[in-house]
Amino acid sequence: MANSGIQLLGFSLSLVGVVGLIVGTILPQWKMSAYVGDNIITAVAMYQGLWMSCAFQSTGQMQCKVYDSILQLDNALQATRALMIVSIIVSIAGLGVACTGMKCTNCGGDDKVRKSRIAMTGGIVLLVGALCAIVACSWFAHNVIRAFYNPFTPVNSKFEFGAAIFIAWAGSFLDVLGGAMLAASCPRSKKVSKYPPKGSARPPSSTKEYV
């Protein structure tokens, strides 16, 4: 059986990872304007996220605009949105399943083998949710890099990574660690020995002598 401390640590890491996924998905700093070129203007910084674009001025004011139409967005951004939402939903469901099967909870009955299997299932669900987030962040990062090094992209339209994508990445990797710890709750099947125990009674041997 898995140690309850490992299960608790895995659940805590997964919980922090899910919070990181939610915060990273909401924040608009998925990519920020890159100042490359001869005429560098740092008075306004442009940020773009999954839901809105923002302009941050040097005076400290930030103006954001939510994307008007989903159909006007490119396919990569729509896919990243969908994967992040699926990742959050699946991860939260995995946390619920894992909480039911943990040793430190009273849910799921008193059967330890059954609770370990439930915790293992929750860990696997968390791994699936983390995988969705990793694919989404990596795909978005690949598109940012490809547009940055594209010679046909205008200098003023080049972007680099923002803070939100790193938060989402960190949350997904914490989700992987926590899910792996919970998935280690797989119960080991007891091996049945083919031989009788040493202290077992043996049939009395016959001491009669025959002529």
PDB file of C-alpha atoms in Angstrom:
ATOM      1  CA  MET A   1       0.000   0.000   0.000  1.00  0.00           C
ATOM      2  CA  ALA A   2       1.093   3.535  -0.662  1.00  0.00           C
ATOM      3  CA  ASN A   3       2.068   5.720   2.239  1.00  0.00           C
ATOM      4  CA  SER A   4      -0.621   8.201   3.245  1.00  0.00           C
ATOM      5  CA  GLY A   5       2.021  10.936   3.420  1.00  0.00           C
ATOM      6  CA  ILE A   6       2.858  10.464  -0.265  1.00  0.00           C
ATOM      7  CA  GLN A   7      -0.833  10.620  -1.124  1.00  0.00           C
ATOM      8  CA  LEU A   8      -1.268  13.825   0.858  1.00  0.00           C
ATOM      9  CA  LEU A   9       1.798  15.383  -0.784  1.00  0.00           C
ATOM     10  CA  GLY A  10       0.582  14.369  -4.227  1.00  0.00           C
ATOM     11  CA  PHE A  11      -2.864  15.826  -3.555  1.00  0.00           C
ATOM     12  CA  SER A  12      -1.333  19.096  -2.318  1.00  0.00           C
ATOM     13  CA  LEU A  13       0.900  19.414  -5.382  1.00  0.00           C
ATOM     14  CA  SER A  14      -2.014  18.679  -7.678  1.00  0.00           C
ATOM     15  CA  LEU A  15      -4.176  21.258  -5.907  1.00  0.00           C
ATOM     16  CA  VAL A  16      -1.504  23.933  -6.304  1.00  0.00           C
ATOM     17  CA  GLY A  17      -1.103  22.857  -9.934  1.00  0.00           C
ATOM     18  CA  VAL A  18      -4.820  23.254 -10.632  1.00  0.00           C
ATOM     19  CA  VAL A  19      -4.758  26.730  -9.077  1.00  0.00           C
ATOM     20  CA  GLY A  20      -1.804  27.573 -11.348  1.00  0.00           C
ATOM     21  CA  LEU A  21      -3.733  26.334 -14.376  1.00  0.00           C
ATOM     22  CA  ILE A  22      -6.745  28.473 -13.508  1.00  0.00           C
ATOM     23  CA  VAL A  23      -4.642  31.592 -12.858  1.00  0.00           C
ATOM     24  CA  GLY A  24      -2.589  31.061 -16.010  1.00  0.00           C
ATOM     25  CA  THR A  25      -5.704  30.611 -18.122  1.00  0.00           C
ATOM     26  CA  ILE A  26      -7.338  33.790 -16.845  1.00  0.00           C
ATOM     27  CA  LEU A  27      -4.317  36.103 -17.052  1.00  0.00           C
ATOM     28  CA  PRO A  28      -3.828  38.005 -20.332  1.00  0.00           C
ATOM     29  CA  GLN A  29      -0.015  37.830 -20.316  1.00  0.00           C
ATOM     30  CA  TRP A  30       0.358  34.758 -22.530  1.00  0.00           C
ATOM     31  CA  LYS A  31       2.502  36.742 -24.914  1.00  0.00           C
ATOM     32  CA  MET A  32       3.892  40.252 -24.717  1.00  0.00           C
ATOM     33  CA  SER A  33       5.293  42.624 -27.280  1.00  0.00           C
ATOM     34  CA  ALA A  34       8.961  42.095 -28.047  1.00  0.00           C
ATOM     35  CA  TYR A  35      11.040  45.235 -28.460  1.00  0.00           C
ATOM     36  CA  VAL A  36      13.233  44.325 -31.401  1.00  0.00           C
ATOM     37  CA  GLY A  37      14.330  46.804 -34.000  1.00  0.00           C
ATOM     38  CA  ASP A  38      15.953  50.170 -34.273  1.00  0.00           C
ATOM     39  CA  ASN A  39      13.131  52.353 -32.989  1.00  0.00           C
ATOM     40  CA  ILE A  40      12.346  50.950 -29.531  1.00  0.00           C
ATOM     41  CA  ILE A  41       9.272  52.457 -27.902  1.00  0.00           C
ATOM     42  CA  THR A  42       8.693  51.264 -24.363  1.00  0.00           C
ATOM     43  CA  ALA A  43       5.892  53.639 -23.425  1.00  0.00           C
ATOM     44  CA  VAL A  44       3.232  51.008 -24.155  1.00  0.00           C
ATOM     45  CA  ALA A  45       3.516  47.251 -23.686  1.00  0.00           C
ATOM     46  CA  MET A  46       1.045  45.007 -25.499  1.00  0.00           C
ATOM     47  CA  TYR A  47      -0.187  41.770 -23.955  1.00  0.00           C
ATOM     48  CA  GLN A  48      -2.342  39.094 -25.502  1.00  0.00           C
ATOM     49  CA  GLY A  49      -4.029  36.232 -23.710  1.00  0.00           C
ATOM     50  CA  LEU A  50      -6.608  33.575 -24.388  1.00  0.00           C
ATOM     51  CA  TRP A  51      -9.559  35.840 -23.662  1.00  0.00           C
ATOM     52  CA  MET A  52      -8.434  39.442 -24.087  1.00  0.00           C
ATOM     53  CA  SER A  53      -5.669  41.771 -25.224  1.00  0.00           C
ATOM     54  CA  CYS A  54      -4.272  44.512 -22.977  1.00  0.00           C
ATOM     55  CA  ALA A  55      -2.163  47.634 -23.361  1.00  0.00           C
ATOM     56  CA  PHE A  56      -0.006  48.521 -20.372  1.00  0.00           C
ATOM     57  CA  GLN A  57       1.245  52.099 -20.297  1.00  0.00           C
ATOM     58  CA  SER A  58       4.340  53.348 -18.529  1.00  0.00           C
ATOM     59  CA  THR A  59       2.113  55.474 -16.259  1.00  0.00           C
ATOM     60  CA  GLY A  60       0.746  52.271 -14.703  1.00  0.00           C
ATOM     61  CA  GLN A  61      -2.613  52.223 -16.470  1.00  0.00           C
ATOM     62  CA  MET A  62      -3.801  49.074 -18.209  1.00  0.00           C
ATOM     63  CA  GLN A  63      -6.577  48.930 -20.758  1.00  0.00           C
ATOM     64  CA  CYS A  64      -7.963  45.544 -21.777  1.00  0.00           C
ATOM     65  CA  LYS A  65     -10.382  44.510 -24.490  1.00  0.00           C
ATOM     66  CA  VAL A  66     -12.141  41.177 -24.597  1.00  0.00           C
ATOM     67  CA  TYR A  67     -12.119  39.440 -27.950  1.00  0.00           C
ATOM     68  CA  ASP A  68     -15.354  40.323 -29.695  1.00  0.00           C
ATOM     69  CA  SER A  69     -15.968  37.167 -31.707  1.00  0.00           C
ATOM     70  CA  ILE A  70     -14.699  33.640 -31.272  1.00  0.00           C
ATOM     71  CA  LEU A  71     -14.949  32.981 -34.997  1.00  0.00           C
ATOM     72  CA  GLN A  72     -12.450  35.768 -35.741  1.00  0.00           C
ATOM     73  CA  LEU A  73      -9.741  34.079 -33.670  1.00  0.00           C
ATOM     74  CA  ASP A  74      -7.213  31.769 -35.266  1.00  0.00           C
ATOM     75  CA  ASN A  75      -7.540  28.035 -34.889  1.00  0.00           C
ATOM     76  CA  ALA A  76      -4.472  27.728 -32.648  1.00  0.00           C
ATOM     77  CA  LEU A  77      -5.910  30.125 -30.057  1.00  0.00           C
ATOM     78  CA  GLN A  78      -9.273  28.385 -30.089  1.00  0.00           C
ATOM     79  CA  ALA A  79      -7.613  25.001 -29.633  1.00  0.00           C
ATOM     80  CA  THR A  80      -5.485  26.351 -26.765  1.00  0.00           C
ATOM     81  CA  ARG A  81      -8.598  27.677 -25.072  1.00  0.00           C
ATOM     82  CA  ALA A  82     -10.386  24.353 -25.407  1.00  0.00           C
ATOM     83  CA  LEU A  83      -7.435  22.322 -24.144  1.00  0.00           C
ATOM     84  CA  MET A  84      -6.919  24.542 -21.111  1.00  0.00           C
ATOM     85  CA  ILE A  85     -10.607  24.381 -20.179  1.00  0.00           C
ATOM     86  CA  VAL A  86     -10.618  20.599 -20.592  1.00  0.00           C
ATOM     87  CA  SER A  87      -7.433  20.398 -18.526  1.00  0.00           C
ATOM     88  CA  ILE A  88      -8.955  22.372 -15.647  1.00  0.00           C
ATOM     89  CA  ILE A  89     -12.204  20.376 -15.660  1.00  0.00           C
ATOM     90  CA  VAL A  90     -10.436  17.009 -15.840  1.00  0.00           C
ATOM     91  CA  SER A  91      -7.937  17.998 -13.141  1.00  0.00           C
ATOM     92  CA  ILE A  92     -10.684  19.116 -10.759  1.00  0.00           C
ATOM     93  CA  ALA A  93     -12.507  15.838 -11.375  1.00  0.00           C
ATOM     94  CA  GLY A  94      -9.270  13.967 -10.682  1.00  0.00           C
ATOM     95  CA  LEU A  95      -8.857  15.819  -7.396  1.00  0.00           C
ATOM     96  CA  GLY A  96     -12.364  14.790  -6.361  1.00  0.00           C
ATOM     97  CA  VAL A  97     -11.760  11.149  -7.207  1.00  0.00           C
ATOM     98  CA  ALA A  98      -8.366  11.139  -5.481  1.00  0.00           C
ATOM     99  CA  CYS A  99      -9.812  12.764  -2.361  1.00  0.00           C
ATOM    100  CA  THR A 100     -12.319   9.917  -2.126  1.00  0.00           C
ATOM    101  CA  GLY A 101      -9.629   7.264  -2.261  1.00  0.00           C
ATOM    102  CA  MET A 102      -7.025   8.777   0.035  1.00  0.00           C
ATOM    103  CA  LYS A 103      -6.231   7.006   3.284  1.00  0.00           C
ATOM    104  CA  CYS A 104      -6.720  10.125   5.380  1.00  0.00           C
ATOM    105  CA  THR A 105     -10.386  10.452   4.327  1.00  0.00           C
ATOM    106  CA  ASN A 106     -13.406   8.457   5.424  1.00  0.00           C
ATOM    107  CA  CYS A 107     -15.006   8.323   1.986  1.00  0.00           C
ATOM    108  CA  GLY A 108     -15.136   5.165  -0.076  1.00  0.00           C
ATOM    109  CA  GLY A 109     -15.627   2.715   2.780  1.00  0.00           C
ATOM    110  CA  ASP A 110     -13.088   0.849   4.859  1.00  0.00           C
ATOM    111  CA  ASP A 111     -11.733  -1.385   2.104  1.00  0.00           C
ATOM    112  CA  LYS A 112      -8.091  -0.297   1.784  1.00  0.00           C
ATOM    113  CA  VAL A 113      -7.556  -2.018  -1.543  1.00  0.00           C
ATOM    114  CA  ARG A 114     -10.599  -0.335  -3.032  1.00  0.00           C
ATOM    115  CA  LYS A 115      -9.579   3.089  -1.706  1.00  0.00           C
ATOM    116  CA  SER A 116      -6.089   2.647  -3.157  1.00  0.00           C
ATOM    117  CA  ARG A 117      -7.569   1.841  -6.531  1.00  0.00           C
ATOM    118  CA  ILE A 118      -9.770   4.926  -6.367  1.00  0.00           C
ATOM    119  CA  ALA A 119      -6.751   7.100  -5.482  1.00  0.00           C
ATOM    120  CA  MET A 120      -4.809   5.531  -8.351  1.00  0.00           C
ATOM    121  CA  THR A 121      -7.689   6.341 -10.735  1.00  0.00           C
ATOM    122  CA  GLY A 122      -7.692   9.943  -9.534  1.00  0.00           C
ATOM    123  CA  GLY A 123      -3.954  10.173 -10.157  1.00  0.00           C
ATOM    124  CA  ILE A 124      -4.377   8.880 -13.708  1.00  0.00           C
ATOM    125  CA  VAL A 125      -7.146  11.422 -14.363  1.00  0.00           C
ATOM    126  CA  LEU A 126      -4.860  14.184 -13.074  1.00  0.00           C
ATOM    127  CA  LEU A 127      -2.117  13.031 -15.420  1.00  0.00           C
ATOM    128  CA  VAL A 128      -4.527  13.243 -18.357  1.00  0.00           C
ATOM    129  CA  GLY A 129      -5.526  16.786 -17.361  1.00  0.00           C
ATOM    130  CA  ALA A 130      -1.886  17.828 -16.989  1.00  0.00           C
ATOM    131  CA  LEU A 131      -1.090  16.362 -20.405  1.00  0.00           C
ATOM    132  CA  CYS A 132      -3.807  18.502 -21.999  1.00  0.00           C
ATOM    133  CA  ALA A 133      -2.325  21.636 -20.391  1.00  0.00           C
ATOM    134  CA  ILE A 134       1.213  20.769 -21.476  1.00  0.00           C
ATOM    135  CA  VAL A 135       0.070  20.249 -25.072  1.00  0.00           C
ATOM    136  CA  ALA A 136      -1.834  23.554 -25.033  1.00  0.00           C
ATOM    137  CA  CYS A 137       1.070  25.581 -23.618  1.00  0.00           C
ATOM    138  CA  SER A 138       3.645  23.953 -25.877  1.00  0.00           C
ATOM    139  CA  TRP A 139       1.487  24.506 -28.961  1.00  0.00           C
ATOM    140  CA  PHE A 140       0.953  28.165 -28.084  1.00  0.00           C
ATOM    141  CA  ALA A 141       4.674  28.629 -27.405  1.00  0.00           C
ATOM    142  CA  HIS A 142       5.545  26.990 -30.727  1.00  0.00           C
ATOM    143  CA  ASN A 143       3.311  29.436 -32.588  1.00  0.00           C
ATOM    144  CA  VAL A 144       4.878  32.403 -30.769  1.00  0.00           C
ATOM    145  CA  ILE A 145       8.394  31.230 -31.634  1.00  0.00           C
ATOM    146  CA  ARG A 146       7.506  30.533 -35.249  1.00  0.00           C
ATOM    147  CA  ALA A 147       5.943  33.998 -35.676  1.00  0.00           C
ATOM    148  CA  PHE A 148       8.909  35.648 -33.946  1.00  0.00           C
ATOM    149  CA  TYR A 149      11.470  34.156 -36.327  1.00  0.00           C
ATOM    150  CA  ASN A 150       9.292  34.557 -39.405  1.00  0.00           C
ATOM    151  CA  PRO A 151      10.989  37.184 -41.622  1.00  0.00           C
ATOM    152  CA  PHE A 152       7.621  38.310 -42.981  1.00  0.00           C
ATOM    153  CA  THR A 153       6.301  39.260 -39.542  1.00  0.00           C
ATOM    154  CA  PRO A 154       6.471  43.035 -38.975  1.00  0.00           C
ATOM    155  CA  VAL A 155       8.871  44.135 -36.275  1.00  0.00           C
ATOM    156  CA  ASN A 156       6.138  45.878 -34.298  1.00  0.00           C
ATOM    157  CA  SER A 157       3.993  42.712 -34.364  1.00  0.00           C
ATOM    158  CA  LYS A 158       6.500  40.315 -32.833  1.00  0.00           C
ATOM    159  CA  PHE A 159       5.737  38.846 -29.449  1.00  0.00           C
ATOM    160  CA  GLU A 160       7.576  36.817 -26.843  1.00  0.00           C
ATOM    161  CA  PHE A 161       6.495  34.681 -23.900  1.00  0.00           C
ATOM    162  CA  GLY A 162       4.536  36.290 -21.103  1.00  0.00           C
ATOM    163  CA  ALA A 163       4.235  35.390 -17.438  1.00  0.00           C
ATOM    164  CA  ALA A 164       0.914  33.559 -17.789  1.00  0.00           C
ATOM    165  CA  ILE A 165       2.278  30.785 -19.997  1.00  0.00           C
ATOM    166  CA  PHE A 166       5.024  30.066 -17.453  1.00  0.00           C
ATOM    167  CA  ILE A 167       2.435  29.913 -14.662  1.00  0.00           C
ATOM    168  CA  ALA A 168       0.363  27.469 -16.708  1.00  0.00           C
ATOM    169  CA  TRP A 169       3.457  25.394 -17.466  1.00  0.00           C
ATOM    170  CA  ALA A 170       4.406  25.283 -13.781  1.00  0.00           C
ATOM    171  CA  GLY A 171       0.865  24.295 -12.820  1.00  0.00           C
ATOM    172  CA  SER A 172       0.817  21.478 -15.370  1.00  0.00           C
ATOM    173  CA  PHE A 173       4.132  20.048 -14.159  1.00  0.00           C
ATOM    174  CA  LEU A 174       2.966  20.205 -10.526  1.00  0.00           C
ATOM    175  CA  ASP A 175      -0.144  18.393 -11.694  1.00  0.00           C
ATOM    176  CA  VAL A 176       2.068  15.717 -13.254  1.00  0.00           C
ATOM    177  CA  LEU A 177       4.057  15.233 -10.051  1.00  0.00           C
ATOM    178  CA  GLY A 178       0.967  15.070  -7.870  1.00  0.00           C
ATOM    179  CA  GLY A 179      -0.844  12.752 -10.239  1.00  0.00           C
ATOM    180  CA  ALA A 180       2.163  10.430 -10.419  1.00  0.00           C
ATOM    181  CA  MET A 181       2.323  10.215  -6.621  1.00  0.00           C
ATOM    182  CA  LEU A 182      -1.369   9.417  -6.431  1.00  0.00           C
ATOM    183  CA  ALA A 183      -1.118   6.921  -9.275  1.00  0.00           C
ATOM    184  CA  ALA A 184       1.527   5.083  -7.221  1.00  0.00           C
ATOM    185  CA  SER A 185      -1.301   4.021  -4.918  1.00  0.00           C
ATOM    186  CA  CYS A 186      -1.847   0.928  -7.048  1.00  0.00           C
ATOM    187  CA  PRO A 187      -2.423  -1.964  -4.625  1.00  0.00           C
ATOM    188  CA  ARG A 188      -0.065  -4.862  -4.892  1.00  0.00           C
ATOM    189  CA  SER A 189      -1.632  -8.240  -5.242  1.00  0.00           C
ATOM    190  CA  LYS A 190      -0.677 -10.652  -2.509  1.00  0.00           C
ATOM    191  CA  LYS A 191       1.304 -13.620  -3.735  1.00  0.00           C
ATOM    192  CA  VAL A 192      -0.153 -16.912  -2.629  1.00  0.00           C
ATOM    193  CA  SER A 193       2.560 -19.384  -1.754  1.00  0.00           C
ATOM    194  CA  LYS A 194       2.313 -22.802  -3.334  1.00  0.00           C
ATOM    195  CA  TYR A 195       3.974 -24.438  -0.354  1.00  0.00           C
ATOM    196  CA  PRO A 196       2.412 -24.847   3.082  1.00  0.00           C
ATOM    197  CA  PRO A 197       3.798 -22.713   5.893  1.00  0.00           C
ATOM    198  CA  LYS A 198       6.620 -24.050   7.972  1.00  0.00           C
ATOM    199  CA  GLY A 199       4.552 -24.451  11.108  1.00  0.00           C
ATOM    200  CA  SER A 200       1.762 -26.385   9.417  1.00  0.00           C
ATOM    201  CA  ALA A 201       0.842 -29.776  10.841  1.00  0.00           C
ATOM    202  CA  ARG A 202       2.148 -32.738   8.923  1.00  0.00           C
ATOM    203  CA  PRO A 203       0.358 -36.090   8.796  1.00  0.00           C
ATOM    204  CA  PRO A 204       1.805 -38.515  11.347  1.00  0.00           C
ATOM    205  CA  SER A 205       4.188 -40.972   9.840  1.00  0.00           C
ATOM    206  CA  SER A 206       3.511 -44.627  10.424  1.00  0.00           C
ATOM    207  CA  THR A 207       6.006 -46.242  12.833  1.00  0.00           C
ATOM    208  CA  LYS A 208       4.704 -49.752  12.443  1.00  0.00           C
ATOM    209  CA  GLU A 209       7.140 -52.364  11.298  1.00  0.00           C
ATOM    210  CA  TYR A 210       5.985 -55.005   8.936  1.00  0.00           C
ATOM    211  CA  VAL A 211       7.643 -58.414   8.688  1.00  0.00           C
TER     212      VAL A 211
END
